[in-house]
mmCIF file of C-alpha atoms in Angstrom:
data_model
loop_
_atom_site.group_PDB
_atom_site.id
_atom_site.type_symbol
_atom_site.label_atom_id
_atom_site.label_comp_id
_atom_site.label_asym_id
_atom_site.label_seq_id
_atom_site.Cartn_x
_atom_site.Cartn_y
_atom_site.Cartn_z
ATOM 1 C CA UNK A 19 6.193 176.681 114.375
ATOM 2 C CA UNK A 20 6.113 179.631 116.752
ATOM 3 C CA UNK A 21 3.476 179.542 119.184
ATOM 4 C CA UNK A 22 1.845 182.545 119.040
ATOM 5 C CA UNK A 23 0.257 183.832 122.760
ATOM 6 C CA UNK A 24 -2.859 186.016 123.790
ATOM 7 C CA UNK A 25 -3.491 186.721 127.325
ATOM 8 C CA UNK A 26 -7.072 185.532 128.569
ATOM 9 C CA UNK A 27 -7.870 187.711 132.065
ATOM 10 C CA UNK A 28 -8.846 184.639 134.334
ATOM 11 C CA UNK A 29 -11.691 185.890 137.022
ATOM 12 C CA UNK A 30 -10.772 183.807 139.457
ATOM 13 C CA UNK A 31 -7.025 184.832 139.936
ATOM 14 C CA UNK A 32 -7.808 188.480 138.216
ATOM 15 C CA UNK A 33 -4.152 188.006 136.586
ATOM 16 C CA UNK A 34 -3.617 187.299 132.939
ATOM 17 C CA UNK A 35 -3.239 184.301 131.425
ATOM 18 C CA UNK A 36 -1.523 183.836 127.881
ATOM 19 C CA UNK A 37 -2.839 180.919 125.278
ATOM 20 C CA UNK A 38 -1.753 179.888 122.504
ATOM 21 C CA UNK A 39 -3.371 181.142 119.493
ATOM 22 C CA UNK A 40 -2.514 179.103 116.820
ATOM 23 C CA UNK A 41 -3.112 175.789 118.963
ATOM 24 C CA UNK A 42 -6.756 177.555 119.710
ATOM 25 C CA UNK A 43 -7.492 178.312 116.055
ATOM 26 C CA UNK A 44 -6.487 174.532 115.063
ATOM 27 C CA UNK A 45 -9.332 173.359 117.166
ATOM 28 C CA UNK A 46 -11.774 176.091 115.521
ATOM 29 C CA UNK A 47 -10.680 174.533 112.439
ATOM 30 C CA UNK A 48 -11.630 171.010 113.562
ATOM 31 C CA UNK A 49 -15.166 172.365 114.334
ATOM 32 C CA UNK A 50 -15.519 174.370 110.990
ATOM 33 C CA UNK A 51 -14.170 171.539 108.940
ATOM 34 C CA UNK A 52 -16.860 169.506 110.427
ATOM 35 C CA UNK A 53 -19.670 171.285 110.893
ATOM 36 C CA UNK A 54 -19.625 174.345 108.453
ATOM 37 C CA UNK A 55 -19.695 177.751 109.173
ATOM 38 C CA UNK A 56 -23.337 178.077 109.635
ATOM 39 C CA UNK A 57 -23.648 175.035 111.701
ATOM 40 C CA UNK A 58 -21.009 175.676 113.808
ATOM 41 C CA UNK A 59 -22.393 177.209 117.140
ATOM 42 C CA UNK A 60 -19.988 179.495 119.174
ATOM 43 C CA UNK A 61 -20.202 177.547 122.224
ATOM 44 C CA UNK A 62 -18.895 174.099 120.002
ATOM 45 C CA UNK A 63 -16.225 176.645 119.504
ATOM 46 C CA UNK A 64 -15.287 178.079 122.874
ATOM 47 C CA UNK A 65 -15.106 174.164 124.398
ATOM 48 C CA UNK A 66 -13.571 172.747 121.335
ATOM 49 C CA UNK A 67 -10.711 175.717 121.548
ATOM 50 C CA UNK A 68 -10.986 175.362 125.929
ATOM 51 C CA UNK A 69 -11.495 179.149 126.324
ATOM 52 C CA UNK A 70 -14.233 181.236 128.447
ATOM 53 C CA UNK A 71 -16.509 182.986 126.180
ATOM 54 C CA UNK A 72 -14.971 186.312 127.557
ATOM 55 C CA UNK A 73 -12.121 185.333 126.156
ATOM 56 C CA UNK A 74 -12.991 184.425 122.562
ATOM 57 C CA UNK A 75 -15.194 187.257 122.133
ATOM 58 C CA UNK A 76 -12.233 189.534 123.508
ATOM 59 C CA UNK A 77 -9.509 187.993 121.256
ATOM 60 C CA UNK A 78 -11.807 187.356 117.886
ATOM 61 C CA UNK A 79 -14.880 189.578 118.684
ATOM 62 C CA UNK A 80 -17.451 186.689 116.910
ATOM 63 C CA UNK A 81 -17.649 183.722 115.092
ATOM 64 C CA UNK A 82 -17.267 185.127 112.201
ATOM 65 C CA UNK A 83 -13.670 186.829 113.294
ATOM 66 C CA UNK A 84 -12.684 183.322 114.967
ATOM 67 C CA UNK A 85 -13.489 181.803 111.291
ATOM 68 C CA UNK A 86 -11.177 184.369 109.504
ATOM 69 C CA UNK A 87 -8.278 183.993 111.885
ATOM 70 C CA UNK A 88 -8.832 180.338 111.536
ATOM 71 C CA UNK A 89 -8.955 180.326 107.411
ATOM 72 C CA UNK A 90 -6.250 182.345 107.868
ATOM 73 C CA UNK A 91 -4.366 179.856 109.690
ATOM 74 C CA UNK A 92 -5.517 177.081 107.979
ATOM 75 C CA UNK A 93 -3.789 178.978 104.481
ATOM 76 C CA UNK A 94 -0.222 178.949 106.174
ATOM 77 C CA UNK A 95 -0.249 175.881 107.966
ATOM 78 C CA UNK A 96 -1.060 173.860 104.746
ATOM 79 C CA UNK A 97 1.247 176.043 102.326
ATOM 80 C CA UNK A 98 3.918 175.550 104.672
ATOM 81 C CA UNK A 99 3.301 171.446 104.237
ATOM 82 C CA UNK A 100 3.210 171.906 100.618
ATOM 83 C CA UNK A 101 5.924 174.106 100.950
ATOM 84 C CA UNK A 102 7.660 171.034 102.662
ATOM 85 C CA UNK A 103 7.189 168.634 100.092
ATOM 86 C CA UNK A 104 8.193 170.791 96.907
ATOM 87 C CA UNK A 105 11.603 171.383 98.777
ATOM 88 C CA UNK A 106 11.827 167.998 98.381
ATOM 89 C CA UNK A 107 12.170 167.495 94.388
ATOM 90 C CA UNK A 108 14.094 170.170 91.382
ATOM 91 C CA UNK A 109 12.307 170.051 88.297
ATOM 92 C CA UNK A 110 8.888 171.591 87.936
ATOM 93 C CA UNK A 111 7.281 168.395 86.958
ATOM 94 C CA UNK A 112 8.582 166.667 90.479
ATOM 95 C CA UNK A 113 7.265 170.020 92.024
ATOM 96 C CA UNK A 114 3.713 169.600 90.055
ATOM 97 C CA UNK A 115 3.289 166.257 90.999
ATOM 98 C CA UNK A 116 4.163 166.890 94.982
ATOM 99 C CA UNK A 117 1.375 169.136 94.351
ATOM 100 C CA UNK A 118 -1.031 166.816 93.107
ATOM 101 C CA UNK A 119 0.155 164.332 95.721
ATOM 102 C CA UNK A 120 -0.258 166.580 98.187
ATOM 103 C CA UNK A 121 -4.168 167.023 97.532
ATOM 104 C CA UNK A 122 -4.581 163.148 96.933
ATOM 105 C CA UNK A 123 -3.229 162.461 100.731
ATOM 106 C CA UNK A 124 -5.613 164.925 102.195
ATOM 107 C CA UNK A 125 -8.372 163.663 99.872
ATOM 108 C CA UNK A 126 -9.051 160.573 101.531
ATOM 109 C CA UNK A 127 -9.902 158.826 104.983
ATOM 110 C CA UNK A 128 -10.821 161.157 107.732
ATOM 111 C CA UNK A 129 -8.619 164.222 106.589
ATOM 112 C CA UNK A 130 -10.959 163.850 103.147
ATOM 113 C CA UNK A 131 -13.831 163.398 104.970
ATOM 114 C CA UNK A 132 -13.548 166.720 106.811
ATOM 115 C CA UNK A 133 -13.150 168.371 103.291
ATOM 116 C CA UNK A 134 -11.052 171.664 102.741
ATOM 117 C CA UNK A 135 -11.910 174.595 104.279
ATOM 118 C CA UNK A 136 -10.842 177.275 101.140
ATOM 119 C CA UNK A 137 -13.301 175.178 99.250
ATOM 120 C CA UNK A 138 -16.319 174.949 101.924
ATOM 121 C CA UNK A 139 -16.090 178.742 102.439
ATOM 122 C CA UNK A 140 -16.035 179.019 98.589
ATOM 123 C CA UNK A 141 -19.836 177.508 99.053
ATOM 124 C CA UNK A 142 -20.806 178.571 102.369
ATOM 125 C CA UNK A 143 -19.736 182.430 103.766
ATOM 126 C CA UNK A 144 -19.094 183.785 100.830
ATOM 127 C CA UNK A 145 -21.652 183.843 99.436
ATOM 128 C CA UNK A 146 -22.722 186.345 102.057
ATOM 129 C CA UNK A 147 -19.470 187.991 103.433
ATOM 130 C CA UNK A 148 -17.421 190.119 101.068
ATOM 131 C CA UNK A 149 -14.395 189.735 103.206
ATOM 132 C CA UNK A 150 -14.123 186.082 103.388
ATOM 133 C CA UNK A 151 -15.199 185.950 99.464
ATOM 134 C CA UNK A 152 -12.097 188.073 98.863
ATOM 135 C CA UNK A 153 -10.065 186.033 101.219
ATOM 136 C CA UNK A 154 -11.145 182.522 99.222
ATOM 137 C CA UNK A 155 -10.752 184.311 95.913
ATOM 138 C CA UNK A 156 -6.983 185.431 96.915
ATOM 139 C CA UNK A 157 -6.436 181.107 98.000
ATOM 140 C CA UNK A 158 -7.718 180.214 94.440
ATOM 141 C CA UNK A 159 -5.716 182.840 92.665
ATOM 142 C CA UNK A 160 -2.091 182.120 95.077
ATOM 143 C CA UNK A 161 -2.979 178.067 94.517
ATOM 144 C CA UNK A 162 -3.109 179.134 90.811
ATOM 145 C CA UNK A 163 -0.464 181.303 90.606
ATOM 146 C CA UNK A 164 1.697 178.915 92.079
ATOM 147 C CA UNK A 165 1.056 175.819 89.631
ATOM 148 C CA UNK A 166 1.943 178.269 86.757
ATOM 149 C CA UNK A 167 4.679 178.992 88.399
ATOM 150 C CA UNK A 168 5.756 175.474 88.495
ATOM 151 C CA UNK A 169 4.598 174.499 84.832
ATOM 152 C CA UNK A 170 6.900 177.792 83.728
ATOM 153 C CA UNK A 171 9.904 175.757 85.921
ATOM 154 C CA UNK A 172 9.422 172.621 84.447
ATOM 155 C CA UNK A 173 9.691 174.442 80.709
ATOM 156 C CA UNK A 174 12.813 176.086 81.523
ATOM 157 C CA UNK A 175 14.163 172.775 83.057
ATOM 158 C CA UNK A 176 13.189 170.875 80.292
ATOM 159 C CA UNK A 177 11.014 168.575 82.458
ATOM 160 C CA UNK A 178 7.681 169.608 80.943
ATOM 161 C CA UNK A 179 6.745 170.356 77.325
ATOM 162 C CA UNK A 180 6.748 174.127 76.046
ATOM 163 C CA UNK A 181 3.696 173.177 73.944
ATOM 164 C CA UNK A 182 1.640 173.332 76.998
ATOM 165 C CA UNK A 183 -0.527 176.538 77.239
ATOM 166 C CA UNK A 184 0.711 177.289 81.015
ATOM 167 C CA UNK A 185 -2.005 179.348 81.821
ATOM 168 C CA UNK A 186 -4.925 176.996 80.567
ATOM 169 C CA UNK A 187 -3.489 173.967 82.533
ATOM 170 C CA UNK A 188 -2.658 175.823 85.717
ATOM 171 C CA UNK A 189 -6.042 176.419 86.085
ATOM 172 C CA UNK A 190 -7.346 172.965 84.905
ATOM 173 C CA UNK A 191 -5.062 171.538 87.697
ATOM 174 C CA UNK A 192 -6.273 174.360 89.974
ATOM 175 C CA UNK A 193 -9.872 172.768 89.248
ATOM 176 C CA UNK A 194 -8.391 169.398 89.780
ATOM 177 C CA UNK A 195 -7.132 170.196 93.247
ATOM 178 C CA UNK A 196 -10.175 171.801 94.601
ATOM 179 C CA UNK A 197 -12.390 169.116 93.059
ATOM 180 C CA UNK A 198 -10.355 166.190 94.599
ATOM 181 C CA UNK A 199 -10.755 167.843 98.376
ATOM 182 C CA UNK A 200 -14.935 168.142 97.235
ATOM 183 C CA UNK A 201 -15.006 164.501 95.789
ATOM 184 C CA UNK A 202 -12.837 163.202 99.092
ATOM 185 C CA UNK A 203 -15.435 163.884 101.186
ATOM 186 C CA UNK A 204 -17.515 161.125 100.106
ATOM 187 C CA UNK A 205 -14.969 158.274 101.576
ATOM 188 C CA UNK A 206 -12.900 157.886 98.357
ATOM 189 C CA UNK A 207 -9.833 155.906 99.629
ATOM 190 C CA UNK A 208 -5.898 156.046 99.060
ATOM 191 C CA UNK A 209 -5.379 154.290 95.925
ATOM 192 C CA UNK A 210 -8.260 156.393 94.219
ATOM 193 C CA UNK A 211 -7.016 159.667 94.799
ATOM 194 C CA UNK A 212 -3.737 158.345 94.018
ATOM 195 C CA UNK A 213 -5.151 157.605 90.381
ATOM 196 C CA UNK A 214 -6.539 161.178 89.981
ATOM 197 C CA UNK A 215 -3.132 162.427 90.536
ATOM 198 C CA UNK A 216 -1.555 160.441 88.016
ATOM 199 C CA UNK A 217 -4.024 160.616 85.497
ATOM 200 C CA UNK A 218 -3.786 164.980 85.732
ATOM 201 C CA UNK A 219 0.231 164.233 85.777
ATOM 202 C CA UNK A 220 -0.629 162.905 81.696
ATOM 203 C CA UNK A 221 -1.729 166.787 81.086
ATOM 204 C CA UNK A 222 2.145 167.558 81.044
ATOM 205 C CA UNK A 223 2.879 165.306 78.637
#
């Protein structure tokens, strides 16, 4: 992944200095994963992401802008592993259940503990910030977009059945995803997750 810089004016050397962005925003997203917006305090922020305070306000203006680059980088980093996986398979049913799998992995131990961060904004900022509502509401529609997508690939393929109303079971399985990252966070493990994914595979029979 490109590394993506911003220069950070250091006062002790009065030159710039460039950081890397992306690697900055990860640790954000450590801190909002854990702690929720709200609970999240900017100066767990600035140490988590090892930046002066200058610095963060310069490059994000506020929490709340250092919480909608992060969401924004949390979006591409984990379509790009999803994207990852579906490379991996053909048919649309392979492709449905690297989805599913997908979600299971990151539903359990600490990555399921920390929860998803599309879902905790769903109940957290936006509820009070337009902008990241409409930033949440465009992850639910892409996630759902995408496993119709997939269901319409298996039909033509021949993988999954044509009976299936595409548009009612995309968004069951969008419901299944989001749930799963929710239901995670209470210490499910492997093999549990594992089950939910199977069990949501039976809707394409």
């Amino acid at each position: 992944m490109t590394m993506t810089t911003v220069t950070e004016t250091t006062r002790t050397r009065g030159r710039p200095r460039a950081f890397d962005r992306d690697a900055a925003l990860d640790k954000a997203l450590q801190v909002f994963s854990e702690r929720g917006y709200h609970a999240a305090s900017i100066s767990e922020l600035t140490e988590a992401m090892g930046l002066a305070s200058g610095s963060v306000y310069k490059a994000f203006k506020d929490k709340r802008g250092i919480f909608l680059a992060a969401f924004d980088r949390y979006r591409t980093v984990r379509r790009g592993l999803l994207d990852a996986r579906m490379a991996k398979v053909a048919t649309g049913r392979d492709k449905i259940r690297q989805v599913l799998t997908h979600y299971a992995l990151s539903s359990h131990g600490a990555c399921g503990r920390r929860g998803c961060l599309v879902v905790g904004s769903a109940n957290d900022l936006a509820l009070f910030d337009e902008e990241a509502a409409e930033r949440v509401a465009a992850a639910f529609a892409a996630n759902e977009t995408l496993i119709a997508d997939l269901l319409r690939l298996g039909q033509s393929d021949g993988s999954i059945s044509r009976e299936i109303d595409v548009a009612a079971t995309a968004r069951t399985l969008l419901c299944v995803t989001k749930g799963m990252r929710v239901v995670g966070k209470t210490g499910r493990n492997e093999d549990d997750m594992a089950a939910v994914a199977e069990t949501a595979m039976k809707l394409l029979v």
